[in-house]
Coordinates of C-alpha atoms and ligand atoms in Angstrom, one line a residue:
Chain A
M93 CA -179.1 63.2 -149.3
N94 CA -176.5 65.1 -151.3
A95 CA -177.5 65.1 -155.0
T96 CA -173.9 64.7 -156.2
T97 CA -173.5 61.3 -154.6
T98 CA -176.7 59.5 -155.5
F99 CA -178.3 58.0 -158.6
H100 CA -181.8 56.7 -159.3
L101 CA -182.4 52.9 -159.6
D102 CA -186.0 52.2 -160.6
G103 CA -187.0 55.5 -159.0
E104 CA -185.2 54.8 -155.7
E105 CA -182.3 57.1 -154.7
I106 CA -179.1 55.1 -154.2
P107 CA -176.1 56.6 -152.5
F108 CA -172.6 55.7 -153.8
T109 CA -169.0 56.5 -153.2
P110 CA -166.8 57.6 -156.2
G111 CA -165.4 54.6 -158.0
Q112 CA -168.2 52.2 -157.0
T113 CA -170.0 50.3 -159.8
I114 CA -173.8 50.5 -160.1
I115 CA -174.2 47.0 -158.8
Q116 CA -171.8 47.6 -155.8
A117 CA -173.8 50.6 -154.8
A118 CA -177.1 48.9 -155.3
K119 CA -176.0 45.9 -153.3
A120 CA -174.9 48.1 -150.4
A121 CA -178.3 49.7 -150.4
G122 CA -180.0 46.4 -150.4
A123 CA -181.3 46.6 -154.0
Y124 CA -181.1 43.4 -156.1
I125 CA -179.8 43.6 -159.7
P126 CA -179.8 40.1 -161.2
H127 CA -176.2 38.8 -161.8
L128 CA -174.3 35.6 -162.1
C129 CA -170.6 36.3 -162.9
W130 CA -170.3 39.1 -160.4
H131 CA -169.4 38.4 -156.8
P132 CA -168.7 41.2 -154.2
D133 CA -165.4 39.7 -153.2
F134 CA -163.9 39.8 -156.7
Q135 CA -163.2 42.0 -159.6
A136 CA -166.0 42.2 -162.2
N137 CA -165.8 39.8 -165.1
G138 CA -168.7 41.2 -167.2
S139 CA -169.5 38.1 -169.2
C140 CA -172.9 36.8 -168.2
K141 CA -174.7 40.0 -169.0
L142 CA -177.5 39.3 -166.6
C143 CA -176.8 42.5 -164.8
T144 CA -177.6 44.5 -167.9
V145 CA -179.5 47.7 -167.0
K146 CA -180.5 50.8 -168.9
V147 CA -178.5 53.9 -168.0
N148 CA -180.0 57.1 -169.2
G149 CA -181.8 55.0 -171.9
R150 CA -178.7 53.0 -173.0
F151 CA -177.9 49.4 -172.2
G152 CA -174.9 48.7 -170.0
S153 CA -173.5 46.1 -167.6
S154 CA -174.1 47.4 -164.1
C155 CA -171.2 45.3 -162.7
T156 CA -168.6 47.2 -164.8
M157 CA -170.2 50.6 -165.1
E158 CA -169.2 53.2 -162.5
A159 CA -172.0 55.0 -160.8
Q160 CA -172.4 58.7 -161.7
A161 CA -174.3 61.3 -159.8
G162 CA -177.9 61.8 -161.1
M163 CA -177.8 58.9 -163.6
V164 CA -181.2 57.3 -164.2
V165 CA -180.9 53.5 -164.1
E166 CA -183.7 51.1 -165.1
N167 CA -183.3 47.6 -163.5
R168 CA -186.4 45.4 -162.9
T169 CA -188.4 46.6 -165.9
A170 CA -190.4 44.2 -168.0
E171 CA -188.1 44.8 -170.9
L172 CA -184.9 44.1 -169.0
D173 CA -186.3 41.1 -167.1
D174 CA -187.5 39.7 -170.5
K175 CA -183.9 39.9 -171.9
R176 CA -182.5 38.3 -168.7
R177 CA -184.9 35.4 -169.0
T178 CA -183.7 34.8 -172.6
L179 CA -180.1 34.9 -171.3
L180 CA -180.9 32.4 -168.6
Q181 CA -182.5 30.1 -171.2
M182 CA -179.3 30.4 -173.2
F183 CA -177.4 29.1 -170.2
F184 CA -179.8 26.2 -169.8
V185 CA -179.6 25.1 -173.5
E186 CA -175.9 25.5 -174.0
G187 CA -175.0 23.2 -171.1
N188 CA -176.6 20.1 -169.6
H189 CA -178.6 21.0 -166.5
F190 CA -180.7 18.2 -165.0
C191 CA -181.6 20.0 -161.7
P192 CA -183.4 17.0 -160.0
S193 CA -180.2 15.0 -160.1
C194 CA -177.8 17.9 -159.3
E195 CA -176.2 18.2 -155.9
K196 CA -176.3 22.0 -156.2
S197 CA -180.0 22.2 -156.6
G198 CA -181.4 24.6 -154.0
D199 CA -178.0 26.2 -153.6
C200 CA -177.5 27.1 -157.3
A201 CA -177.5 30.7 -158.4
L202 CA -178.5 29.9 -162.0
Q203 CA -181.5 27.9 -160.8
A204 CA -182.4 30.5 -158.1
T205 CA -182.2 33.4 -160.6
A206 CA -184.4 31.4 -163.1
Y207 CA -187.0 31.1 -160.3
E208 CA -186.6 34.8 -159.4
L209 CA -187.2 35.8 -163.1
K210 CA -190.0 33.2 -163.5
M211 CA -188.3 31.4 -166.4
M212 CA -190.8 28.6 -167.2
S213 CA -189.0 26.6 -169.9
P214 CA -185.6 26.5 -171.7
H215 CA -187.6 27.7 -174.8
F216 CA -184.8 27.0 -177.3
D217 CA -183.7 23.6 -178.6
M218 CA -181.1 22.1 -176.3
F219 CA -177.5 21.9 -177.6
Y220 CA -176.7 18.8 -175.5
P221 CA -172.9 19.4 -175.7
D222 CA -170.5 16.7 -175.0
R223 CA -168.5 17.9 -171.9
A224 CA -166.1 15.7 -169.9
V225 CA -166.3 15.2 -166.2
D226 CA -163.0 15.4 -164.2
A227 CA -163.0 13.1 -161.2
S228 CA -159.2 12.9 -160.9
H229 CA -158.9 14.8 -157.7
P230 CA -159.3 12.8 -154.4
D231 CA -161.7 15.4 -152.8
I232 CA -163.2 17.4 -155.6
L233 CA -165.4 16.5 -158.6
L234 CA -165.7 18.8 -161.7
D235 CA -168.8 18.5 -163.7
F236 CA -168.4 20.9 -166.6
N237 CA -171.8 20.1 -168.0
R238 CA -173.1 22.9 -165.7
C239 CA -170.4 25.5 -166.3
I240 CA -171.7 29.1 -167.0
M241 CA -168.2 30.5 -167.8
C242 CA -168.5 33.0 -165.0
S243 CA -164.7 32.9 -164.3
L244 CA -165.2 33.1 -160.6
C245 CA -163.1 29.9 -160.0
V246 CA -160.3 31.6 -162.0
S247 CA -160.4 34.7 -159.9
A248 CA -160.6 32.9 -156.6
S249 CA -157.8 30.5 -157.3
R250 CA -155.6 33.3 -158.7
D251 CA -156.4 36.2 -156.3
V252 CA -157.1 34.4 -153.0
D253 CA -155.5 31.0 -153.2
G254 CA -152.5 32.2 -155.2
K255 CA -152.5 29.0 -157.2
N256 CA -153.9 29.7 -160.7
V257 CA -155.5 26.3 -161.0
F258 CA -158.1 27.4 -163.5
Y259 CA -158.0 29.6 -166.7
M260 CA -160.6 30.4 -169.4
G261 CA -159.5 29.3 -172.8
G262 CA -160.7 28.4 -176.3
R263 CA -163.2 30.3 -178.3
G264 CA -166.7 30.1 -179.6
I265 CA -169.7 28.1 -178.5
L266 CA -167.8 24.8 -178.6
G267 CA -164.3 25.9 -177.7
R268 CA -164.7 28.2 -174.8
R269 CA -164.3 26.5 -171.4
V270 CA -162.5 26.3 -168.1
H271 CA -159.1 24.7 -168.4
I272 CA -157.0 23.2 -165.7
N273 CA -153.4 24.4 -165.3
S274 CA -151.6 21.1 -165.3
E275 CA -149.7 19.2 -167.9
S276 CA -152.4 16.5 -168.1
G277 CA -155.1 19.1 -167.9
M278 CA -156.6 17.2 -164.9
L279 CA -157.4 18.6 -161.5
G280 CA -155.7 15.7 -159.7
D281 CA -152.4 16.9 -161.0
T282 CA -152.6 20.3 -159.4
D283 CA -152.1 21.4 -155.8
F284 CA -155.8 22.3 -155.6
A285 CA -157.3 21.6 -152.1
A286 CA -160.9 21.3 -150.9
T287 CA -160.1 24.1 -148.5
D288 CA -159.3 26.6 -151.3
R289 CA -161.5 29.6 -151.8
A290 CA -162.0 28.4 -155.4
A291 CA -163.5 25.1 -154.1
S292 CA -166.6 26.9 -152.7
I293 CA -167.0 29.8 -155.2
C294 CA -168.8 28.1 -158.1
P295 CA -172.3 29.5 -158.3
V296 CA -173.6 26.4 -160.1
G297 CA -172.9 22.7 -159.8
V298 CA -169.4 22.3 -161.4
I299 CA -167.0 22.3 -158.5
L300 CA -168.4 19.8 -155.9
K301 CA -166.9 18.2 -152.8
K302 CA -166.8 14.4 -153.0
R303 CA -168.6 12.4 -150.4
K304 CA -170.7 15.4 -149.4
G305 CA -174.0 14.5 -151.2
F306 CA -177.2 15.8 -149.7
A307 CA -175.6 16.9 -146.4
V308 CA -178.4 19.5 -146.4
P309 CA -181.7 18.1 -147.5
I310 CA -183.7 19.6 -150.4
G311 CA -186.2 22.0 -149.0
E312 CA -183.7 23.5 -146.4
R313 CA -181.1 24.8 -148.9
T314 CA -180.0 28.4 -149.4
Y315 CA -182.6 29.4 -151.9
D316 CA -185.3 27.2 -150.4
L317 CA -185.3 29.5 -147.4
A318 CA -185.3 32.9 -149.2
P319 CA -185.2 33.9 -152.9
I320 CA -181.8 35.1 -154.4
S321 CA -183.2 38.6 -154.5
A322 CA -183.3 38.8 -150.7
P323 CA -180.8 41.4 -149.4
D324 CA -178.4 39.1 -147.6
K325 CA -178.2 36.5 -150.4
E326 CA -175.2 36.2 -152.8
T327 CA -174.5 33.8 -155.7
T328 CA -172.1 31.9 -153.4
P329 CA -171.1 32.5 -149.8
Chain B
M39 CA -170.5 59.7 -204.1
T40 CA -173.7 57.7 -204.3
V41 CA -173.9 53.9 -204.3
R42 CA -175.4 54.2 -207.8
Q43 CA -172.3 56.0 -209.0
V44 CA -170.0 53.4 -207.6
L45 CA -172.1 50.7 -209.4
A46 CA -172.0 52.6 -212.7
D47 CA -168.2 53.2 -212.4
C48 CA -167.5 49.5 -211.8
G49 CA -169.9 48.4 -214.5
A50 CA -172.3 46.5 -212.3
T51 CA -175.6 45.6 -213.9
D52 CA -178.8 44.0 -212.6
T53 CA -177.8 44.8 -209.1
L54 CA -180.1 43.3 -206.4
A55 CA -178.3 44.4 -203.3
V56 CA -175.2 46.1 -202.0
Q57 CA -173.6 45.2 -198.7
I58 CA -171.6 48.1 -197.3
S59 CA -168.8 47.6 -194.8
G60 CA -168.9 43.8 -194.5
P61 CA -171.4 41.4 -192.8
S62 CA -171.9 43.7 -189.8
G63 CA -172.5 46.7 -192.0
I64 CA -175.7 47.6 -193.8
C65 CA -177.5 45.8 -196.7
L66 CA -179.1 48.1 -199.3
A67 CA -181.8 47.4 -201.8
E68 CA -182.3 49.2 -205.1
A69 CA -184.5 51.9 -203.6
E70 CA -181.6 53.1 -201.5
F71 CA -178.9 53.3 -204.1
D72 CA -179.0 57.1 -204.1
R73 CA -177.6 57.2 -200.6
K74 CA -174.1 58.6 -200.2
I75 CA -170.9 56.9 -199.0
A76 CA -170.1 59.3 -196.2
F77 CA -169.6 59.2 -192.5
E78 CA -173.0 60.9 -192.0
D79 CA -174.9 58.5 -194.3
L80 CA -173.2 55.2 -195.1
P81 CA -170.0 55.0 -193.1
T82 CA -167.7 52.3 -194.5
A83 CA -164.4 50.7 -193.6
G84 CA -164.0 50.1 -197.4
A85 CA -165.8 46.9 -198.0
F86 CA -168.4 47.1 -200.8
M87 CA -170.1 43.8 -201.9
I88 CA -172.4 43.7 -204.9
F89 CA -175.1 41.0 -205.4
D90 CA -176.8 40.8 -208.7
E91 CA -180.3 39.4 -209.4
T92 CA -179.2 35.8 -209.7
R93 CA -178.3 35.9 -206.0
D94 CA -180.5 34.7 -203.1
M95 CA -180.3 37.2 -200.2
F96 CA -181.5 34.6 -197.7
E97 CA -178.5 32.4 -198.5
V98 CA -176.2 35.4 -198.3
A99 CA -177.6 36.2 -194.8
R100 CA -177.3 32.5 -193.8
N101 CA -173.7 32.5 -194.8
F102 CA -173.1 35.5 -192.6
A103 CA -174.9 33.8 -189.7
H104 CA -172.5 30.9 -190.0
F105 CA -169.6 33.4 -190.2
F106 CA -170.7 35.1 -186.9
A107 CA -171.3 31.8 -185.1
H108 CA -167.8 30.8 -186.0
E109 CA -166.2 34.1 -185.2
S110 CA -167.8 34.7 -181.8
C111 CA -165.1 34.5 -179.1
G112 CA -167.5 33.1 -176.6
F113 CA -166.8 35.5 -173.8
C114 CA -170.3 36.9 -173.2
T115 CA -173.5 34.9 -173.1
P116 CA -175.7 36.8 -175.6
C117 CA -173.2 36.5 -178.4
R118 CA -171.7 33.0 -177.6
V119 CA -175.1 31.4 -177.5
G120 CA -177.1 33.9 -179.6
T121 CA -174.9 33.5 -182.8
T122 CA -175.4 29.7 -182.6
L123 CA -179.2 30.0 -182.1
V124 CA -179.4 32.4 -185.1
R125 CA -177.3 30.0 -187.2
N126 CA -179.6 27.1 -186.2
I127 CA -182.7 29.1 -187.1
M128 CA -181.3 30.1 -190.5
D129 CA -180.4 26.4 -191.2
K130 CA -183.9 25.4 -190.1
I131 CA -185.5 27.9 -192.5
A132 CA -183.1 26.7 -195.3
K133 CA -184.4 23.1 -194.8
N134 CA -188.0 24.4 -195.3
H135 CA -188.8 23.7 -191.6
G136 CA -189.2 27.3 -190.6
S137 CA -192.4 29.2 -189.7
P138 CA -193.2 32.9 -188.9
Y139 CA -192.4 32.0 -185.4
D140 CA -188.8 31.6 -186.3
I141 CA -188.7 35.0 -188.0
N142 CA -190.0 36.5 -184.7
E143 CA -187.3 34.6 -182.9
L144 CA -184.6 36.2 -185.1
F145 CA -186.0 39.6 -184.3
K146 CA -186.0 38.8 -180.6
L147 CA -182.4 37.6 -180.6
H148 CA -181.4 40.7 -182.6
R149 CA -182.9 42.9 -180.0
L150 CA -181.2 41.1 -177.2
M151 CA -177.8 40.7 -178.8
Q152 CA -177.7 44.3 -180.0
G153 CA -178.2 45.8 -176.5
A154 CA -176.5 43.2 -174.3
S155 CA -173.4 41.9 -176.1
H156 CA -169.9 42.8 -174.8
C157 CA -168.4 44.0 -178.1
G158 CA -169.3 45.1 -181.6
L159 CA -169.3 41.6 -183.0
G160 CA -172.3 40.4 -181.0
N161 CA -174.0 43.8 -181.2
S162 CA -173.9 43.7 -185.0
A163 CA -174.1 39.9 -185.7
C164 CA -177.8 40.0 -186.5
N165 CA -177.6 43.0 -188.9
P166 CA -177.6 40.9 -192.0
M167 CA -180.7 39.0 -190.9
F168 CA -182.4 42.2 -189.8
D169 CA -181.7 44.0 -193.1
T170 CA -182.5 41.2 -195.4
L171 CA -185.7 40.4 -193.5
N172 CA -186.8 44.0 -193.8
K173 CA -185.8 44.4 -197.4
F174 CA -185.9 40.9 -199.0
R175 CA -188.6 39.3 -196.9
P176 CA -190.0 37.1 -199.7
A177 CA -186.6 35.3 -199.8
Y178 CA -187.4 34.1 -196.4
E179 CA -191.1 33.6 -196.7
R180 CA -191.1 31.3 -199.7
R181 CA -189.0 28.9 -197.6
L182 CA -191.4 28.8 -194.7
M183 CA -193.5 25.6 -194.3
S184 CA -196.6 27.7 -193.7
L185 CA -197.3 31.3 -193.1
N186 CA -199.4 30.2 -190.2
Y187 CA -198.2 28.6 -187.0
E188 CA -196.0 25.5 -187.1
P189 CA -194.6 23.6 -184.1
A190 CA -190.8 23.8 -183.5
F191 CA -190.2 20.2 -184.6
D192 CA -191.6 17.9 -187.3
L193 CA -194.0 15.5 -185.6
D194 CA -194.1 13.2 -188.6
A195 CA -190.3 12.9 -188.7
A196 CA -190.2 12.3 -185.0
L197 CA -192.4 9.2 -185.5
S198 CA -190.1 7.6 -188.1
Q199 CA -188.3 5.5 -185.5
A200 CA -191.6 4.2 -184.1
R201 CA -192.7 3.3 -187.6
Q202 CA -189.5 1.5 -188.2
M203 CA -189.9 -0.5 -185.0
T204 CA -193.4 -1.5 -185.7
G205 CA -192.7 -2.1 -189.4
R206 CA -195.6 0.2 -190.4
D207 CA -195.6 2.8 -193.1
D208 CA -199.4 3.1 -193.9
A209 CA -201.2 6.4 -194.0
A210 CA -202.5 6.0 -190.4
A211 CA -198.9 5.9 -189.2
H212 CA -198.2 9.3 -190.6
F213 CA -199.2 12.8 -189.5
D214 CA -200.8 14.8 -192.3
E215 CA -198.4 17.7 -192.4
H216 CA -200.6 20.3 -194.1
P217 CA -204.2 19.5 -193.5
E218 CA -206.4 21.9 -195.5
N219 CA -208.2 23.3 -192.4
E220 CA -205.0 23.9 -190.5
A221 CA -205.7 25.4 -187.1
E222 CA -204.1 28.7 -186.3
A223 CA -204.0 28.0 -182.6
Ligands
SF4_208 S1 -176.0 23.7 -161.8 FE1 -177.9 24.6 -161.1 S2 -179.2 24.9 -162.9 FE2 -177.5 23.4 -163.4 S3 -178.4 21.4 -163.0 FE3 -177.4 22.1 -161.1 S4 -179.0 23.1 -159.9 FE4 -179.8 22.9 -162.0
SF4_209 S1 -166.5 26.1 -163.0 FE1 -168.1 27.3 -161.9 S2 -166.9 29.1 -161.1 FE2 -165.7 28.2 -162.8 S3 -166.4 29.3 -164.6 FE3 -167.6 27.4 -164.5 S4 -169.5 28.1 -163.4 FE4 -167.9 29.7 -163.0
FES210 S1 -172.9 40.2 -163.4 FE1 -172.4 41.8 -164.8 S2 -172.0 40.7 -166.6 FE2 -172.3 39.1 -165.2

């Protein structure tokens, strides 16, 4: 392998093409870097920070950092996985996640990543935020209690569906959230359709199809069959 | 120009601490007042806050913690959630419900937010806690319930509703908060 076009990921040599980010090259080589807001079909958002790696000894987001020849990248070290576990716990305490009653359970990237990283408890005191549910659309339910602010719905609706149904707005722990681009702020007043790319992109249980409960039984769902770290798995199809 | 010279020039007396370059800057105790305001030693954007001996550096840091929790834009996880967790821990310590466990939690959050945050705000949001914990630790420790282990919540307070419902308030309906032979487990 040509030394100018590879880098080291936990001691493994990973080839890359110029312009590829670390996570893109790792994914292509079948190596798993934990991530939640990155999806191979979309531009990186860089907000969840789960993909944090150490590049030549310094922290960086592998979904936004371009691969460089010869760089030494630490990924699944005890130190980094420990930080990732804390980030996951942050997601669980800032929202309301009751997995046993969630339709996404078993198909959820947050839950699957928490299993992968052996997160045993939320650790911090829960925030129990008050977040509204939007059931105004005939075919889609939005349960923002589980939102992890990954922005994937924003990208999918804008870049694939050409509709701009969602946008991120507000600031801080209480203010920042997904907004709906309609005068009423309700999904029912947009041209959103259940066939939109954005309708199936959410890695957690926010954007759900109505009347589709338990179509696949628990035990046979995506991450019941193989962990999220398996080479062919992605946060959402 | 040393910090001590600036203090002398502006007539500051009984100085306890100096905060250089705002909340995300560096907090200095007396022993460091001979350091120089310079790019290579104490870089500053111009802010220079002086605290005299009547001030409580824990409350100063707690105020900064509230500032960062309010200022975080919320884009990235470590800063959005971390600044609020730090603020909650500082409030818990202020209410005398803290323990050494909470101090360790502050250090842990500092290590995470410093490396993983998207921008400088999250990266430096724990600086005031980190500096004051290292230089003014007694300001924290005298607020802790116990220097030994304490659980994250107050068991006795949690029972208050049950006491109300059963109409009891006798000694047996209370947990002894600080038994003499407190276990370290
Ligand atoms: S979104 Fe995922 S983590 Fe949250 S409750 Fe549903 S299954 Fe659990
Ligand atoms: S609704 Fe889903 S896809 Fe959209 S930001 Fe929240 S978690 Fe991400
Ligand atoms: S996957 Fe890189 S920051 Fe979320």
